[in-house]
Coordinates of C-alpha atoms in Angstrom, one line a residue:
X30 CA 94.4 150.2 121.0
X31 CA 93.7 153.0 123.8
X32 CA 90.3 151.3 126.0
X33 CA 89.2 154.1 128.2
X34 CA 87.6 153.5 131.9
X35 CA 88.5 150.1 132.5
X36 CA 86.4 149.0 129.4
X37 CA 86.9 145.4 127.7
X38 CA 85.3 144.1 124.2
X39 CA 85.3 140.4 123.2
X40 CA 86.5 142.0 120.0
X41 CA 90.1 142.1 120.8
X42 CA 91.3 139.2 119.5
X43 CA 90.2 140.0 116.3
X44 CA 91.7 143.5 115.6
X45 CA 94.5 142.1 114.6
X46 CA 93.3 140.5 111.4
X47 CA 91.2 143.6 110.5
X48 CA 93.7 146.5 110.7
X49 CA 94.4 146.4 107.0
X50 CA 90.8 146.2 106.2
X51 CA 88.9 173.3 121.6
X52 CA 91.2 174.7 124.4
X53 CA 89.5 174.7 128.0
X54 CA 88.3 178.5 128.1
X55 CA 86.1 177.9 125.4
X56 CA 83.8 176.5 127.7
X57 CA 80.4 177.7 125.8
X58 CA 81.2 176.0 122.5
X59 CA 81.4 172.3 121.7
X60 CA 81.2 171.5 125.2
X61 CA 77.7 173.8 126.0
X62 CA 77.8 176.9 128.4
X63 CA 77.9 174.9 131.6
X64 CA 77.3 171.6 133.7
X65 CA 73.6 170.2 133.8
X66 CA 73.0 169.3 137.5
X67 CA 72.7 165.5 138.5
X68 CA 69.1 166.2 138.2
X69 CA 69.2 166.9 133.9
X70 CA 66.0 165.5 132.9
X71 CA 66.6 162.3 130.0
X72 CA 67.3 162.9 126.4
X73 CA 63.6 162.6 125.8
X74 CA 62.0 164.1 128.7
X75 CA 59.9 167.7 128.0
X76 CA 62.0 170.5 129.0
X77 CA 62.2 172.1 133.0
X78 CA 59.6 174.0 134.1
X79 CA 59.3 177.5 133.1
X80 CA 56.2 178.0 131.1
X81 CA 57.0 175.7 127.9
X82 CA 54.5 173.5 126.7
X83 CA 55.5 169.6 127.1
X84 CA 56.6 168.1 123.4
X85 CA 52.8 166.1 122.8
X86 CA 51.7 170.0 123.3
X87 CA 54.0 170.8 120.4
X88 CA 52.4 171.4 117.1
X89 CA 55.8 170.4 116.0
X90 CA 56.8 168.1 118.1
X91 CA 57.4 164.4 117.0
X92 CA 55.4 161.2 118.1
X93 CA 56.9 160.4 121.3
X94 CA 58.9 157.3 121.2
X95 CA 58.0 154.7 123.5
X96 CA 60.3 151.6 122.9
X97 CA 63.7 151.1 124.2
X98 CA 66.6 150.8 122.0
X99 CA 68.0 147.7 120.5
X100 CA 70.7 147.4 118.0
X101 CA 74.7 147.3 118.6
X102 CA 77.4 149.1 117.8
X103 CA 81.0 147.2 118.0
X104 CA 84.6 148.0 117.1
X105 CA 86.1 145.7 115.0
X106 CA 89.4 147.5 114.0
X107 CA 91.7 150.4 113.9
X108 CA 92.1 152.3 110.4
X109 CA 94.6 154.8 111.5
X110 CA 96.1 156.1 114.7
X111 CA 98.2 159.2 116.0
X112 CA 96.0 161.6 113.7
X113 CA 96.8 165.1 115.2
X114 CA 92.9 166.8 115.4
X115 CA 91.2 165.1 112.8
X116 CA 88.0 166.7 112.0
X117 CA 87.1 165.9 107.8
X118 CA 86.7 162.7 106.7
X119 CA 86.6 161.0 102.4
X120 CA 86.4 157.9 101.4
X121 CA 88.1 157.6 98.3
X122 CA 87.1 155.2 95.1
X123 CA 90.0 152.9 95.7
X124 CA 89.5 152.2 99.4
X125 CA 91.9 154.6 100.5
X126 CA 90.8 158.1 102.9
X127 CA 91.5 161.6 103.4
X128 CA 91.4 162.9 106.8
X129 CA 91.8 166.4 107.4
X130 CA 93.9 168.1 110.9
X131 CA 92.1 171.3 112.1
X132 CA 94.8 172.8 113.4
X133 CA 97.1 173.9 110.5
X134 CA 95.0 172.4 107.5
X135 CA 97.2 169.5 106.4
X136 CA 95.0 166.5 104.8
X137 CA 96.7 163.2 104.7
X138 CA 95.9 159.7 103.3
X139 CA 95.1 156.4 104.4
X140 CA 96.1 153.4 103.4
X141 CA 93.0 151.1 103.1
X142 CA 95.8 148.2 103.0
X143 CA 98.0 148.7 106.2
X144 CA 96.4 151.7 107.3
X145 CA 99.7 153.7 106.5
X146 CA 99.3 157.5 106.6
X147 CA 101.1 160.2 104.2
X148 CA 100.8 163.3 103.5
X149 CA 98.5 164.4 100.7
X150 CA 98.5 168.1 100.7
X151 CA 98.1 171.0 102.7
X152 CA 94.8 173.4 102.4
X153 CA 96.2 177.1 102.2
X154 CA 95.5 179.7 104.3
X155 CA 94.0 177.8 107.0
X156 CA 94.2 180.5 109.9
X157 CA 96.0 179.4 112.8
X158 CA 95.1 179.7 117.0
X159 CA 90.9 179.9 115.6
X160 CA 89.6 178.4 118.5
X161 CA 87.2 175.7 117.2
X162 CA 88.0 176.8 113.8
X163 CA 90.6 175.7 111.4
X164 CA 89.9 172.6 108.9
X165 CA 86.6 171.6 109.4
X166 CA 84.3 169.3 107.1
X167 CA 85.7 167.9 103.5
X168 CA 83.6 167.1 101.4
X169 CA 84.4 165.2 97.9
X170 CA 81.9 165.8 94.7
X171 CA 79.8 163.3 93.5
X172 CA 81.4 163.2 90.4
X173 CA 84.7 162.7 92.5
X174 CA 86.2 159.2 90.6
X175 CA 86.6 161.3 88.0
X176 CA 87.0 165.0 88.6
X177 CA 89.1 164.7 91.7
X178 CA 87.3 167.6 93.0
X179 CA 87.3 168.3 96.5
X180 CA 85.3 171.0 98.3
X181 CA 86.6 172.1 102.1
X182 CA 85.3 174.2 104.7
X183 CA 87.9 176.0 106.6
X184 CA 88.9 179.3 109.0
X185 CA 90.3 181.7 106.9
X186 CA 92.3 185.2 108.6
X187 CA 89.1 187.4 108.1
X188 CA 85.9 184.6 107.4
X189 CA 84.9 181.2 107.3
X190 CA 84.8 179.6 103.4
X191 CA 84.7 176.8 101.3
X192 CA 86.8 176.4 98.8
X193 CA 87.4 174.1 95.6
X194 CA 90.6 171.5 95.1
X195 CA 91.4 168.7 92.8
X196 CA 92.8 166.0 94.2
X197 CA 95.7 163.6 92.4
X198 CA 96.5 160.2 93.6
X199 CA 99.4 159.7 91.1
X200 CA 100.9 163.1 92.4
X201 CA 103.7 162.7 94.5
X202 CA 103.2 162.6 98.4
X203 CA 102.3 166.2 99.6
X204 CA 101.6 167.3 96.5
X205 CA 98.4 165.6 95.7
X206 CA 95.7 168.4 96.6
X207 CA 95.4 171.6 94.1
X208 CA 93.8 174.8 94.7
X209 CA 90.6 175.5 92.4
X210 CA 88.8 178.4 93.7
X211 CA 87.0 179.6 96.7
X212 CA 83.3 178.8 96.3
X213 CA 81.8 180.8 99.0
X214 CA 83.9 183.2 101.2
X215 CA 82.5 185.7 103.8
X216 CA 81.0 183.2 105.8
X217 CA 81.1 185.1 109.6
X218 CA 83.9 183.5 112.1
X219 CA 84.4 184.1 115.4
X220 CA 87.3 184.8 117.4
X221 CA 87.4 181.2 119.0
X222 CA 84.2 179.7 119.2
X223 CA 81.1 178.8 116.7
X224 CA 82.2 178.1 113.3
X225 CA 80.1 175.1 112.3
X226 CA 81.8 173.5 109.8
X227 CA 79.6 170.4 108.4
X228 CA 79.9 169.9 104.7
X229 CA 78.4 167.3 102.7
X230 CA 76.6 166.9 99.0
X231 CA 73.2 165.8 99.4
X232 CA 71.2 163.5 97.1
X233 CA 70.1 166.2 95.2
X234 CA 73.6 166.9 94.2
X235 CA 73.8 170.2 96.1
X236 CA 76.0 171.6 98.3
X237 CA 75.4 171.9 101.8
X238 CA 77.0 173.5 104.7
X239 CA 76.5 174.6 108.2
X240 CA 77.5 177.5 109.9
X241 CA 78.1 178.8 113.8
X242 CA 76.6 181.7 115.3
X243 CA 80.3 182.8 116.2
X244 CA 80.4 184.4 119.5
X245 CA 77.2 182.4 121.1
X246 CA 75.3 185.8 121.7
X247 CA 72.8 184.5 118.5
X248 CA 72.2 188.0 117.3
X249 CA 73.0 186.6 113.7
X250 CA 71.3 183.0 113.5
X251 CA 68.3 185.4 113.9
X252 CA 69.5 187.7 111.6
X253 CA 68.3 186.6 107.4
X254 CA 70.5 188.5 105.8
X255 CA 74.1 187.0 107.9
X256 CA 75.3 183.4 106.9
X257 CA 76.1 182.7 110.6
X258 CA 74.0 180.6 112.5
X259 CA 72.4 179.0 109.3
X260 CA 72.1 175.6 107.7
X261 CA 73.0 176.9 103.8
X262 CA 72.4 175.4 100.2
X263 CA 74.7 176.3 97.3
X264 CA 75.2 175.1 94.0
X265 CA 78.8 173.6 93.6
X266 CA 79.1 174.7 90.1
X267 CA 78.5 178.5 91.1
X268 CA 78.6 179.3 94.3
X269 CA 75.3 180.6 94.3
X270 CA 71.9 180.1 95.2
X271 CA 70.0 177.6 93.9
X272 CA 66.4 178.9 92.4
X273 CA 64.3 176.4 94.3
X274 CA 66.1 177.7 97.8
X275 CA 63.4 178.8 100.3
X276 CA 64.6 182.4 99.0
X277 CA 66.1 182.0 95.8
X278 CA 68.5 184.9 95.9
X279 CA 69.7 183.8 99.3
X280 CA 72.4 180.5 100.4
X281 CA 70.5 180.3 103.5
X282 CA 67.9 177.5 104.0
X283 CA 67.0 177.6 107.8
X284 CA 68.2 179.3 110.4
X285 CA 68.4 180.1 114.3
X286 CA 71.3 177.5 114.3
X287 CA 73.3 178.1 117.5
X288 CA 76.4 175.5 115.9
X289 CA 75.8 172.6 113.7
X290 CA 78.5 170.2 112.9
X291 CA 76.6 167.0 111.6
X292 CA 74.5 166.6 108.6
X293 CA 72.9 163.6 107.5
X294 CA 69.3 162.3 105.3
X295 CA 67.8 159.7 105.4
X296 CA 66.0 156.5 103.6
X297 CA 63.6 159.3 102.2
X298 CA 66.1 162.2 101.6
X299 CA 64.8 164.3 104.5
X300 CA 67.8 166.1 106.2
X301 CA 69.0 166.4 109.7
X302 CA 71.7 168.2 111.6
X303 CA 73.3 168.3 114.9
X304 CA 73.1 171.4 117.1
X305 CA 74.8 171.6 120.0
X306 CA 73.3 173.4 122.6
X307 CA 74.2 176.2 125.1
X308 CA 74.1 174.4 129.1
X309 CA 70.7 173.0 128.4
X310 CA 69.9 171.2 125.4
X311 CA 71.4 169.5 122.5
X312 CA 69.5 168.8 119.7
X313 CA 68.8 166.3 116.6
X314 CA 66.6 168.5 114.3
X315 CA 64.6 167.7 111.3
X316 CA 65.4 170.4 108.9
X317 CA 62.6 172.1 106.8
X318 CA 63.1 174.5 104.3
X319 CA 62.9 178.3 105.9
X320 CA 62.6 176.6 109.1
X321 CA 63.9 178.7 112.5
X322 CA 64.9 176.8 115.1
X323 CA 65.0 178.9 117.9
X324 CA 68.6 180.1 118.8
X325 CA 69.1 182.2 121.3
X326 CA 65.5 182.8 121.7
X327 CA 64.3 178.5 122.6
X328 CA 66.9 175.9 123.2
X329 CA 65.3 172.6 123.4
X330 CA 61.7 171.8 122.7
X331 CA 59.0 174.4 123.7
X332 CA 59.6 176.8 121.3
X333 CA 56.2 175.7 119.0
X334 CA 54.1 178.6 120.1
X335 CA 56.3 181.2 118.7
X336 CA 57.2 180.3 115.3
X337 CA 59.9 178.0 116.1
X338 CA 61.1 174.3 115.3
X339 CA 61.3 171.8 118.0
X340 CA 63.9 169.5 118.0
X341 CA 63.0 166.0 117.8
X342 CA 65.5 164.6 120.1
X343 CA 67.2 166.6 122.6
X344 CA 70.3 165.8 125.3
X345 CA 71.9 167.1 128.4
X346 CA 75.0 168.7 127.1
X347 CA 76.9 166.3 129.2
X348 CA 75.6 163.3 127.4
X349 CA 75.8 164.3 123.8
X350 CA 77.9 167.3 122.2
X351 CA 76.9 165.8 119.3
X352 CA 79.2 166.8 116.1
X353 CA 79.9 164.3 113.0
X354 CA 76.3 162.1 112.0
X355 CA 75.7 159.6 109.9
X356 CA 72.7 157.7 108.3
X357 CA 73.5 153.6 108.2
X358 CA 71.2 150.6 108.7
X359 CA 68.1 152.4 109.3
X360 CA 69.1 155.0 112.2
X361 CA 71.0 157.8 112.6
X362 CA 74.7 157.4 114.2
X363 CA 75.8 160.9 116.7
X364 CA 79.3 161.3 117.8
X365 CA 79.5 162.5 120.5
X366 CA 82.3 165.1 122.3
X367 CA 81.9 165.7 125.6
X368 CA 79.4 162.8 126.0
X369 CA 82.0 160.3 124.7
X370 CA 79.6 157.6 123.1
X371 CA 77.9 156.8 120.1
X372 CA 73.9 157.8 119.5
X373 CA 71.9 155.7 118.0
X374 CA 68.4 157.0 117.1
X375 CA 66.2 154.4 114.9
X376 CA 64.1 155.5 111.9
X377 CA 61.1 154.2 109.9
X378 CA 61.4 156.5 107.5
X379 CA 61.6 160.0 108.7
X380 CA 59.8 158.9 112.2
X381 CA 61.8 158.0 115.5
X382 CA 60.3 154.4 116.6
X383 CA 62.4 153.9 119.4
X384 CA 64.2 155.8 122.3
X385 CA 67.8 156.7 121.4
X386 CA 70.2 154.4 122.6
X387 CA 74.0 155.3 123.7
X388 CA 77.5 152.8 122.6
X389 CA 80.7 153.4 123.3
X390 CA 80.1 154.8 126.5
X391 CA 83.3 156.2 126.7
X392 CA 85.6 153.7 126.0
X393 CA 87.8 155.8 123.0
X394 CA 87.3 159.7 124.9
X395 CA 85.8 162.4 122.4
X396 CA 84.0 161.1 119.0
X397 CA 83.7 163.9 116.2
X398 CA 83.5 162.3 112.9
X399 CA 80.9 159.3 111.3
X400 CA 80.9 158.2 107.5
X401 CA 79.2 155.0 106.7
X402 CA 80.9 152.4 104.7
X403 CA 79.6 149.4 103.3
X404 CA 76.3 148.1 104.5
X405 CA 76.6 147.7 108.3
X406 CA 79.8 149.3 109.5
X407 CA 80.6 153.3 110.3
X408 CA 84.0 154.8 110.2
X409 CA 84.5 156.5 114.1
X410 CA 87.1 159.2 113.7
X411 CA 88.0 160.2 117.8
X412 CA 89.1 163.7 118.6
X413 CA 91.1 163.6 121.9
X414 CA 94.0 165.8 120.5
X415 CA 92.3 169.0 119.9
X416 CA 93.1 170.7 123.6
X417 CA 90.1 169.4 125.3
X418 CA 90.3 165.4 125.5
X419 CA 93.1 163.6 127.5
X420 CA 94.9 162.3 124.5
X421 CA 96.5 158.8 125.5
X422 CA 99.5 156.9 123.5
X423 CA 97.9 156.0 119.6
X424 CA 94.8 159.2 119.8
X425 CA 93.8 160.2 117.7
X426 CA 92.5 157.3 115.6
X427 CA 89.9 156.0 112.8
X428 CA 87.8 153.4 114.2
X429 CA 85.7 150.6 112.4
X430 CA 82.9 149.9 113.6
X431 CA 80.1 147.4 113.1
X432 CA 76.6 148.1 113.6
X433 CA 73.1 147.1 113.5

């Protein structure tokens, strides 16, 4: 186990026991456009001057939070290690994961006893040098113990899609994952940069995926009739809209995304999603059906006034880079890239109470992926070996981590 910055957990002596159980010119994607100056206001402070009402001005602003943050967050094992660029992440029925590598598109397995990794298949035609593209999110159906069906989200030659496999545990090693159609394809990709890439079923048993705006200009997150820059609903059976979307002959179910790569709802079924911001603000937003959130026109809160949706908690760029999230234990879990730690932001239903606190200051480098497990634990999936960390011996690696 790789401890980063001289950091030491009283956890170490029990790892033992519970093992069984972007390239640096794309400098205005997942790491934001630039470096916030030593002076960055906090994560909940009102944006810098310049005209924008303070968030209590907001009409959409959220109750400001007012208590500090409690809880924990604590690594009690290591899944899996040397994982080339994992970015997707399935729990399976029997214990066991899949984790795909964005670079190349192979998905491997897990062993949930010894933590062994094989090769389970290979998604095809998985465009190579994409920048931040490639494999992105997995996501299995929730009728997956017995269909086997597995939905991905990937860089293709000419457009971003997700397409349909079944996947075969008694198939030999390699040969496990089957092709089964492309669900949606013409989904805009960039040359490097801004290709979303969360996919996740939500408890209405749709699909759900979000985009990037491609190039970071955000002429199509503003555009209604592009699937770029969008949060988008589909119907897994069809590909389709569903009749209850905001605009029932459209995927798209908010936009003005600049590039979301978490998803998440909570106790109550309300969604939320990850943005990462330009070289001001990243976000945690509230999603609402035909809502805009602002990019390239508002980044960070302020944006009220004119139509937009403030986010309802916002980082320096520096601190956050937020992709994977996760709802577990009453708060919302945000890994964080460049910010190398853990968010925690605590929920009473769809309502912050407390300021977000930070874990894992970076102690295991880049965190990209979250899945809860069980009751009180998170699965931390680290992303040091995808040309912007400092990978060290063991990165990358599926963490377990306890949390309350």
């Amino acid at each position: 186990m790789t401890f980063r910055h001289g950091t030491a957990y009283a956890t170490l002596a029990a790892l033992a026991l519970l093992l069984p159980a972007c390239s640096p010119d794309e400098g205005d994607g997942e790491e934001g456009g630039g470096t916030p100056s030593a002076s960055a206001p906090s994560a909940s402070a009102p944006p810098a001057p310049g005209g924008e009402p303070p968030p209590e001005e907001s009409a959409s602003a959220p109750v400001a939070s007012v208590a500090p943050a409690e809880g924990s967050a604590e690594v009690v094992g290591t899944v899996a290690e040397d994982l080339d660029a994992p970015w997707g992440l399935v729990a399976l029925p029997d214990g066991d994961l899949l984790v795909g590598s964005r670079d190349g598109g192979a998905v491997r397995r897990i062993a949930a006893d010894g933590g062994g990794v094989t090769d389970a298949g290979e998604i095809p035609g998985v465009a190579g040098g994409a920048g931040e593209g490639g494999l992105l999110g997995l996501a299995p159906a929730p009728d997956f113990p017995d269909s086997g069906r597995l939905y991905a989200y990937y860089t293709a030659d000419d457009d971003n899609r997700i397409s349909m496999f079944r996947y075969d545990a008694s198939a030999p090693a390699g040969e496990q994952l089957t092709p089964d159609g492309d669900l949606v394809t013409g989904i805009p990709r960039g040359d490097r940069i801004h290709h979303g890439g969360a996919l996740a079923f939500g408890p209405d048993g749709m699909l759900w995926a979000a985009t990037g705006d491609t190039d970071n200009s955000g002429r199509l997150s503003q555009d209604e009739r592009s699937l770029a820059g969008k949060i988008l609903r589909i119907d897994p059976a069809t590909g389709g809209a569903p009749p209850d979307n905001p605009d029932p002959d459209s995927l798209v179910y908010s936009l003005g995304h600049r590039n979301v790569q978490g998803l998440a709802w909570d106790s109550e079924g309300a969604l939320w999603a990850t943005e990462l911001g330009d070289d001001t603000w990243d976000e945690l937003n509230l999603i609402e059906p035909g809502g805009n959130y602002g990019w390239p026109e508002q980044e960070g809160r302020g944006g009220a006034a004119e139509g937009f949706v403030d986010p309802v908690e916002q980082w320096p760029p520096a601190e956050a880079s937020p992709s994977g999230m996760a709802f577990q234990g009453g708060s919302l879990w945000l890994a964080g890239l460049r910010g190398e730690r853990l968010w925690r932001v605590p929920l009473d239903g769809s309502e912050p109470v407390a300021e977000p606190g930070a874990f894992l200051e970076g102690a295991y480098g880049r965190l990209r992926t979250v899945l809860p497990v069980g009751d009180d634990e998170l699965l931390l999936v680290t992303n040091e070996t995808d040309g912007r960390g400092s990978p060290e011996d063991g990165d990358d690696r599926v963490l377990r981590v306890r949390v309350s």
